[in-house]
XYZ file of N, CA, C and O in Angstrom:
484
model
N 49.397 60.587 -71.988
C 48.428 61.657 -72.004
C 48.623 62.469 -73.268
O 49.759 62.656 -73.705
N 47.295 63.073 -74.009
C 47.576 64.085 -74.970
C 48.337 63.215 -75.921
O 49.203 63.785 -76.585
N 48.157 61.907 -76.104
C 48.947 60.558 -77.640
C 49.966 60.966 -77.309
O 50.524 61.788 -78.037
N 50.628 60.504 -75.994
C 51.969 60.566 -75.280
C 51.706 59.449 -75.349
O 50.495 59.263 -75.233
N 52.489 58.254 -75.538
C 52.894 57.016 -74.859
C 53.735 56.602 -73.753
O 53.927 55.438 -73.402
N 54.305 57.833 -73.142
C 54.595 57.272 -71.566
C 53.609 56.635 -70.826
O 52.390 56.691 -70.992
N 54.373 55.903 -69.830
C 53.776 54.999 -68.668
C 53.642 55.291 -67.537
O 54.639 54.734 -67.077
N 52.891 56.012 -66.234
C 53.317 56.138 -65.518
C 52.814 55.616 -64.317
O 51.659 55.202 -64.215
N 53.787 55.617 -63.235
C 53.314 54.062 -62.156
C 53.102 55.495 -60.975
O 53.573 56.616 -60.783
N 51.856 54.368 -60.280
C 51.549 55.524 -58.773
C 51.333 54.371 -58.343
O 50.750 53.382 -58.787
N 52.121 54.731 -57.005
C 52.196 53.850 -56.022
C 51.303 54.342 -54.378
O 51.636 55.347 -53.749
N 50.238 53.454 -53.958
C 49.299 54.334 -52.980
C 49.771 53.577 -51.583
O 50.246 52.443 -51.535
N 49.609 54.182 -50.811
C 50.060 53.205 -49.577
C 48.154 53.426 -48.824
O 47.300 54.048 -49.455
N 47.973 53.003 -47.928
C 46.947 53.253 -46.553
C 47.115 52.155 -45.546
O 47.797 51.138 -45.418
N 45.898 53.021 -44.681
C 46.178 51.860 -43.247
C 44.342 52.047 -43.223
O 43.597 53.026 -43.179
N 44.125 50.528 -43.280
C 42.629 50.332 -42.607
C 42.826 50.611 -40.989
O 43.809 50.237 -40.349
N 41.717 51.331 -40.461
C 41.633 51.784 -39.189
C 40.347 51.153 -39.010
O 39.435 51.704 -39.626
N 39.947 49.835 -38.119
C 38.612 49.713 -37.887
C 38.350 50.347 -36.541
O 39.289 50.530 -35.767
N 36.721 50.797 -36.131
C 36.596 51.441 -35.332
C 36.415 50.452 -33.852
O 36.096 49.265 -33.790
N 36.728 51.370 -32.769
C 36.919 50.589 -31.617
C 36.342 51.373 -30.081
O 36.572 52.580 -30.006
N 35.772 50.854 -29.149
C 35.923 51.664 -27.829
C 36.551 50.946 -27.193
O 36.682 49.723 -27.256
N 37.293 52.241 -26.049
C 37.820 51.760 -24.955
C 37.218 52.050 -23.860
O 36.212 52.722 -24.090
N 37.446 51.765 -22.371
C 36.314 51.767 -21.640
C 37.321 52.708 -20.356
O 38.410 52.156 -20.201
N 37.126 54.042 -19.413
C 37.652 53.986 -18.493
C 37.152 54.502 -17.177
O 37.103 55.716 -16.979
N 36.685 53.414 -16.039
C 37.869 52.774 -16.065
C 38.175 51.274 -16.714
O 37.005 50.926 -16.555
N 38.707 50.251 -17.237
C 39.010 49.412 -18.162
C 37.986 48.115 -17.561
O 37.704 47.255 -18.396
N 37.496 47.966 -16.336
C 36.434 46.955 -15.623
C 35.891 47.681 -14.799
O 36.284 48.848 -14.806
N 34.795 47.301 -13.780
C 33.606 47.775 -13.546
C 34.009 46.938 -11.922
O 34.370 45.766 -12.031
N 33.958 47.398 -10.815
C 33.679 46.691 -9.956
C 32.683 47.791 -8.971
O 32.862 48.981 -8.710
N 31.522 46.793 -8.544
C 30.187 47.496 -7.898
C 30.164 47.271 -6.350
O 30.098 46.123 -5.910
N 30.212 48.266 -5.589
C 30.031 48.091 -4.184
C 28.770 47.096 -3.450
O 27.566 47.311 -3.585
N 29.239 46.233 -2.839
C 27.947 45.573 -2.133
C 27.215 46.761 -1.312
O 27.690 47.782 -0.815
N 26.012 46.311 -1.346
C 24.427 47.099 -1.118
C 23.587 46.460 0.036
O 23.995 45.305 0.153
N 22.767 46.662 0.779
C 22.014 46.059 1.006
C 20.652 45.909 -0.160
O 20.519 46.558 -1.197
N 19.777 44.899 0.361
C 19.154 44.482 -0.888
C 18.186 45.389 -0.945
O 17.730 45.927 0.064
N 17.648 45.724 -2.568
C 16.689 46.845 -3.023
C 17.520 47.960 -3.025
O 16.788 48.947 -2.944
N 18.747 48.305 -3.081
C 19.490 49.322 -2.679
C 20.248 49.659 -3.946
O 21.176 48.935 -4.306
N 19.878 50.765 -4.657
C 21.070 50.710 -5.351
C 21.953 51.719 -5.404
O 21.913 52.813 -4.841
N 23.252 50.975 -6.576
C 24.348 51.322 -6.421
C 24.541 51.229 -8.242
O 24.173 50.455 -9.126
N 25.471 52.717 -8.143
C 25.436 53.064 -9.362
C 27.017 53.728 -9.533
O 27.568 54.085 -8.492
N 27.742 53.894 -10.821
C 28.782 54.571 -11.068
C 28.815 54.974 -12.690
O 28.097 54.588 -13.612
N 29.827 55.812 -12.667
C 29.885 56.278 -14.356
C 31.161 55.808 -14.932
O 32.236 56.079 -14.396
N 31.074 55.175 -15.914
C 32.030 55.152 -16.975
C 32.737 55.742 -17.905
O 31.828 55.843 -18.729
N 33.551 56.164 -18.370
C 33.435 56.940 -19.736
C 34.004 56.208 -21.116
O 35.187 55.987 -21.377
N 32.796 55.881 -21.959
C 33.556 55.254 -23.204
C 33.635 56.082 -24.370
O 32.932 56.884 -24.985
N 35.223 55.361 -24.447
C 36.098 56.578 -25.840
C 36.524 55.833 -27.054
O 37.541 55.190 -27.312
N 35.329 56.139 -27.797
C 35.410 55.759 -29.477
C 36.579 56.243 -29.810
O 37.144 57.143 -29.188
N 37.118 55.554 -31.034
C 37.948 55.596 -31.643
C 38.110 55.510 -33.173
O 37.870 54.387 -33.616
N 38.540 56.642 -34.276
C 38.751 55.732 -35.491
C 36.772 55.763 -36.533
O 36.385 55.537 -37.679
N 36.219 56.126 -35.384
C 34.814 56.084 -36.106
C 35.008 57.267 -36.982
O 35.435 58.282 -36.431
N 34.707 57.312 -38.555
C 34.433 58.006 -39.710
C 33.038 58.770 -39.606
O 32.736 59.958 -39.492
N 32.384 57.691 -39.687
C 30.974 58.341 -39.081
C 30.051 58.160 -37.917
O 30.341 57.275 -37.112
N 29.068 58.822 -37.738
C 28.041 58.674 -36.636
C 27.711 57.254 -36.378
O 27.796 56.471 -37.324
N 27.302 56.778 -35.075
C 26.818 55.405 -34.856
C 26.314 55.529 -33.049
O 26.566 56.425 -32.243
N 25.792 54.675 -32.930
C 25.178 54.799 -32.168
C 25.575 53.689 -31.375
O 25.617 52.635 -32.009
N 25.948 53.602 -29.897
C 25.681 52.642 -28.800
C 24.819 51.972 -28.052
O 24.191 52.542 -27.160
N 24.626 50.198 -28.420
C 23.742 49.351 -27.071
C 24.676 48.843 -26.653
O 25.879 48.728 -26.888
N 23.645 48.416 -25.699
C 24.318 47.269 -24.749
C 23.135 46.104 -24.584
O 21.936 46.360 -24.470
N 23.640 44.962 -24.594
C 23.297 43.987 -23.905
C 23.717 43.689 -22.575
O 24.906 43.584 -22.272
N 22.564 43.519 -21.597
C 22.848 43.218 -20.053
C 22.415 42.214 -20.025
O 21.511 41.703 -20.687
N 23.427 41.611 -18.753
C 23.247 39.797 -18.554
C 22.222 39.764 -17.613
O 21.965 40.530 -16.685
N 21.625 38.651 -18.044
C 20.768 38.280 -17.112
C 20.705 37.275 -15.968
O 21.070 36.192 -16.424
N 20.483 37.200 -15.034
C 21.264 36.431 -13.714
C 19.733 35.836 -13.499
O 18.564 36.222 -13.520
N 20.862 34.112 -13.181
C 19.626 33.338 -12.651
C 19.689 33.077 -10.890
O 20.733 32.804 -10.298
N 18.642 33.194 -10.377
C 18.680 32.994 -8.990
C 18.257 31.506 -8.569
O 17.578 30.658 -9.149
N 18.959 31.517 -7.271
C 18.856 30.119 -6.907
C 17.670 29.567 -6.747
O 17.984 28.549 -6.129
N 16.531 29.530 -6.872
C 14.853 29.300 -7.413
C 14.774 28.767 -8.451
O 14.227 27.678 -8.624
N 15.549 29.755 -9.705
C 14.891 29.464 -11.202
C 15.041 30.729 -11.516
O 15.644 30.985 -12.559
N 14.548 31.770 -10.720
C 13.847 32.781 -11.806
C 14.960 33.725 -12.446
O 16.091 33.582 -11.982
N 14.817 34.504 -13.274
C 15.903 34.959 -14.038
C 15.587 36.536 -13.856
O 14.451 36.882 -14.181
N 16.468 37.526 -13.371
C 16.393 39.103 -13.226
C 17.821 39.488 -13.917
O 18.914 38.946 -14.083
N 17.166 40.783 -14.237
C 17.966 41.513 -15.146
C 18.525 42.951 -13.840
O 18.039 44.071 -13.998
N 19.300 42.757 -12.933
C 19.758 43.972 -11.918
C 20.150 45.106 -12.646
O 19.638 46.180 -12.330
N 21.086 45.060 -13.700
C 22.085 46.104 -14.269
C 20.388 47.507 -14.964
O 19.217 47.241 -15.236
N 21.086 48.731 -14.982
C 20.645 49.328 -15.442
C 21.711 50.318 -16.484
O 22.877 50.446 -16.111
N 21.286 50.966 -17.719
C 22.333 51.667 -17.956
C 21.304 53.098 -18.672
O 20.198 53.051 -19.211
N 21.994 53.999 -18.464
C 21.849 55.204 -18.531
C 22.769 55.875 -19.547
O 23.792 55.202 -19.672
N 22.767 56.670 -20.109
C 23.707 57.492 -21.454
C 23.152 59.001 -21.184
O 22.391 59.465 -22.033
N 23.502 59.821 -20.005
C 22.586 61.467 -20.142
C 23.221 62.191 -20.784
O 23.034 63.392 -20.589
N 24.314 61.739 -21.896
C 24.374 62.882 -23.108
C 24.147 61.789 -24.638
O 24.861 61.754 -25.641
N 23.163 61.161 -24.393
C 23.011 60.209 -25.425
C 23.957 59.204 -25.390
O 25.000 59.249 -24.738
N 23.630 58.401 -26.014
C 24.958 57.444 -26.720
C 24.933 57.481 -28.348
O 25.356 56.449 -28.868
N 24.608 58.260 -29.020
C 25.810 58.088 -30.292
C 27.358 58.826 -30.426
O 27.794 59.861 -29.924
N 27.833 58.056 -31.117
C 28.951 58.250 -31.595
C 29.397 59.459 -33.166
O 29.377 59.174 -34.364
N 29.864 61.182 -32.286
C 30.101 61.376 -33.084
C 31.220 62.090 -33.771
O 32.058 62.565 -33.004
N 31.428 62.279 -35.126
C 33.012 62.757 -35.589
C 32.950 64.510 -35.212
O 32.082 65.245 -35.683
N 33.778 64.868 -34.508
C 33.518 66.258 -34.144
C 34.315 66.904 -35.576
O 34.466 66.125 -36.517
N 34.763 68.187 -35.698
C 35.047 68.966 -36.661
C 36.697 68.276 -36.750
O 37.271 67.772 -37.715
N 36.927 68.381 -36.050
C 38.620 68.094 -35.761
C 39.120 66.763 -36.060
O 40.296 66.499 -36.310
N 37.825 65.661 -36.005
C 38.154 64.039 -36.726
C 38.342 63.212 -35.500
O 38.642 62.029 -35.660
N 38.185 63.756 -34.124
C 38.388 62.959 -32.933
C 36.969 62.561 -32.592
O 36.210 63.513 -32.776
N 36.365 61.488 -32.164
C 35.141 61.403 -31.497
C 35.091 61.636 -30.153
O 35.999 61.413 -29.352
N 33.995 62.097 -29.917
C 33.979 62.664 -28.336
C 33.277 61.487 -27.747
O 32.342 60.772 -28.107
N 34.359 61.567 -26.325
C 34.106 60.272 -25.228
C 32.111 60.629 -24.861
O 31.491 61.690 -24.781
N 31.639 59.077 -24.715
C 30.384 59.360 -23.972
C 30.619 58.803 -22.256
O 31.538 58.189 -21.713
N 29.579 59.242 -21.860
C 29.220 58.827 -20.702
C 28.408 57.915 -20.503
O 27.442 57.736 -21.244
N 28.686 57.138 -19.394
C 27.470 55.830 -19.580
C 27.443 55.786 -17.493
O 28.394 56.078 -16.767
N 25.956 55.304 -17.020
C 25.830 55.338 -15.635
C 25.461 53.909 -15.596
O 24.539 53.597 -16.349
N 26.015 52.923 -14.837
C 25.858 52.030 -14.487
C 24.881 51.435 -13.128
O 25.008 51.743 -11.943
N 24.393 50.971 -13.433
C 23.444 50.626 -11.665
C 23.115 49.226 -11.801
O 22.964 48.430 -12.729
N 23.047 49.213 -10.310
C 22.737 47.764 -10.126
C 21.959 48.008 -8.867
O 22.415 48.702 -7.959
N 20.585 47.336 -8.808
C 19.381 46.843 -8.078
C 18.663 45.602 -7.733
O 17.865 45.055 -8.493
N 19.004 45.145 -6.460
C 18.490 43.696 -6.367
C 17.896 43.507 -5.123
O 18.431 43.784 -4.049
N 16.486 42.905 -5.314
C 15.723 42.382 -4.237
C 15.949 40.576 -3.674
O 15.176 40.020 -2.894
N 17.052 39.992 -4.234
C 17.700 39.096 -3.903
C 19.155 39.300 -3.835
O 19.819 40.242 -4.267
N 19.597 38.032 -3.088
C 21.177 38.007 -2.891
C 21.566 37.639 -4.123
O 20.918 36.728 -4.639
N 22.490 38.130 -4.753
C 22.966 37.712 -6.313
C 24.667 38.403 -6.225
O 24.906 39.524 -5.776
N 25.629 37.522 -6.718
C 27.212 38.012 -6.717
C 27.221 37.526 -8.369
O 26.665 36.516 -8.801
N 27.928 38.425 -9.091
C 27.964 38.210 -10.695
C 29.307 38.646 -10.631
O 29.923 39.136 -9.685
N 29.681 38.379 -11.838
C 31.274 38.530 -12.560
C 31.013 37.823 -13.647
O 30.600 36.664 -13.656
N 31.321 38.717 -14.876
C 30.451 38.501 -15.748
C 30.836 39.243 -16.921
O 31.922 39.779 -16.698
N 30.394 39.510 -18.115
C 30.494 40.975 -18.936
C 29.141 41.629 -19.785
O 28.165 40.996 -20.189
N 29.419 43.160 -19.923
C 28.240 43.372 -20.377
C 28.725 44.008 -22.021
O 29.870 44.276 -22.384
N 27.873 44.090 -22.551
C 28.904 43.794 -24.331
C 28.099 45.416 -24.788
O 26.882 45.593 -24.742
N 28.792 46.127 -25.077
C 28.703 47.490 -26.024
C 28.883 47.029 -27.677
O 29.824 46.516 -28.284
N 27.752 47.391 -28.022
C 27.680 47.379 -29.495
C 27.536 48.882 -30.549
O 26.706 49.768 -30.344
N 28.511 48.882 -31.632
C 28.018 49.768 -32.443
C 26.975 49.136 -33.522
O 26.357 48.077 -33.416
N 26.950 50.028 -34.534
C 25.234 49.579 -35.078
C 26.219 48.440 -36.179
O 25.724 47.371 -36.536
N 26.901 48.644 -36.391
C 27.622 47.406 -37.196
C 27.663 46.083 -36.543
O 27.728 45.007 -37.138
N 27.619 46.267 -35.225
C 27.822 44.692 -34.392
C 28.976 44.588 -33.931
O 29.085 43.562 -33.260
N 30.427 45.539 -34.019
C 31.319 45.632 -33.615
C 31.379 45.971 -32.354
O 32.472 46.100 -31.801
């Protein structure tokens, strides 16, 4: 510096943090119903590691019945939204998610339903 010819070495360390949710409680099990009846519960999923805002889907499975025909039972709900965001403090705040399930046939699933951020992660 300043037609100094010293050398000087900087050495940087970091840690990649990719972002992640966890789910609790960690699986989902749904009370049998009678049929047309539903049955619903809440989840709470807790981002992690997210830098910035993003937003949550889901893909729900679709179940084939013994006929052919193919219904979609699951419903999902988010009543404080689903994005994902960095509060002041650098923690993301857990969302809420309501789960339901509605069926005018007999149908038993075990299965998964896949949470996506807008990256595909």
């Amino acid at each position: 510096l300043n037609d100094n010819a010293s050398h000087y070495k900087i050495t940087l360390f970091g840690t990649v943090k990719s972002p992640k949710i966890n789910f609790d409680p960690p699986f989902l099990m749904l009370m049998p119903v009678p049929l047309d009846v539903k049955t619903e519960t809440a989840i709470s999923i807790i981002p992690q590691d997210y830098l910035r805002q993003s937003q949550i889907q889901v893909e729900l499975p679709e179940l084939e019945l013994e006929d052919g025909d193919r219904i979609c039972p699951f419903s999902v709900q988010f009543p404080e939204g689903q994005n994902i965001v960095l509060s002041s403090d650098g923690t993301n705040k857990e969302l809420i998610c309501h789960i339901g399930f509605r069926s005018s046939s007999p149908v038993s699933f075990l299965g998964n339903m896949y949470f996506i951020d807008e990256e595909e992660n």
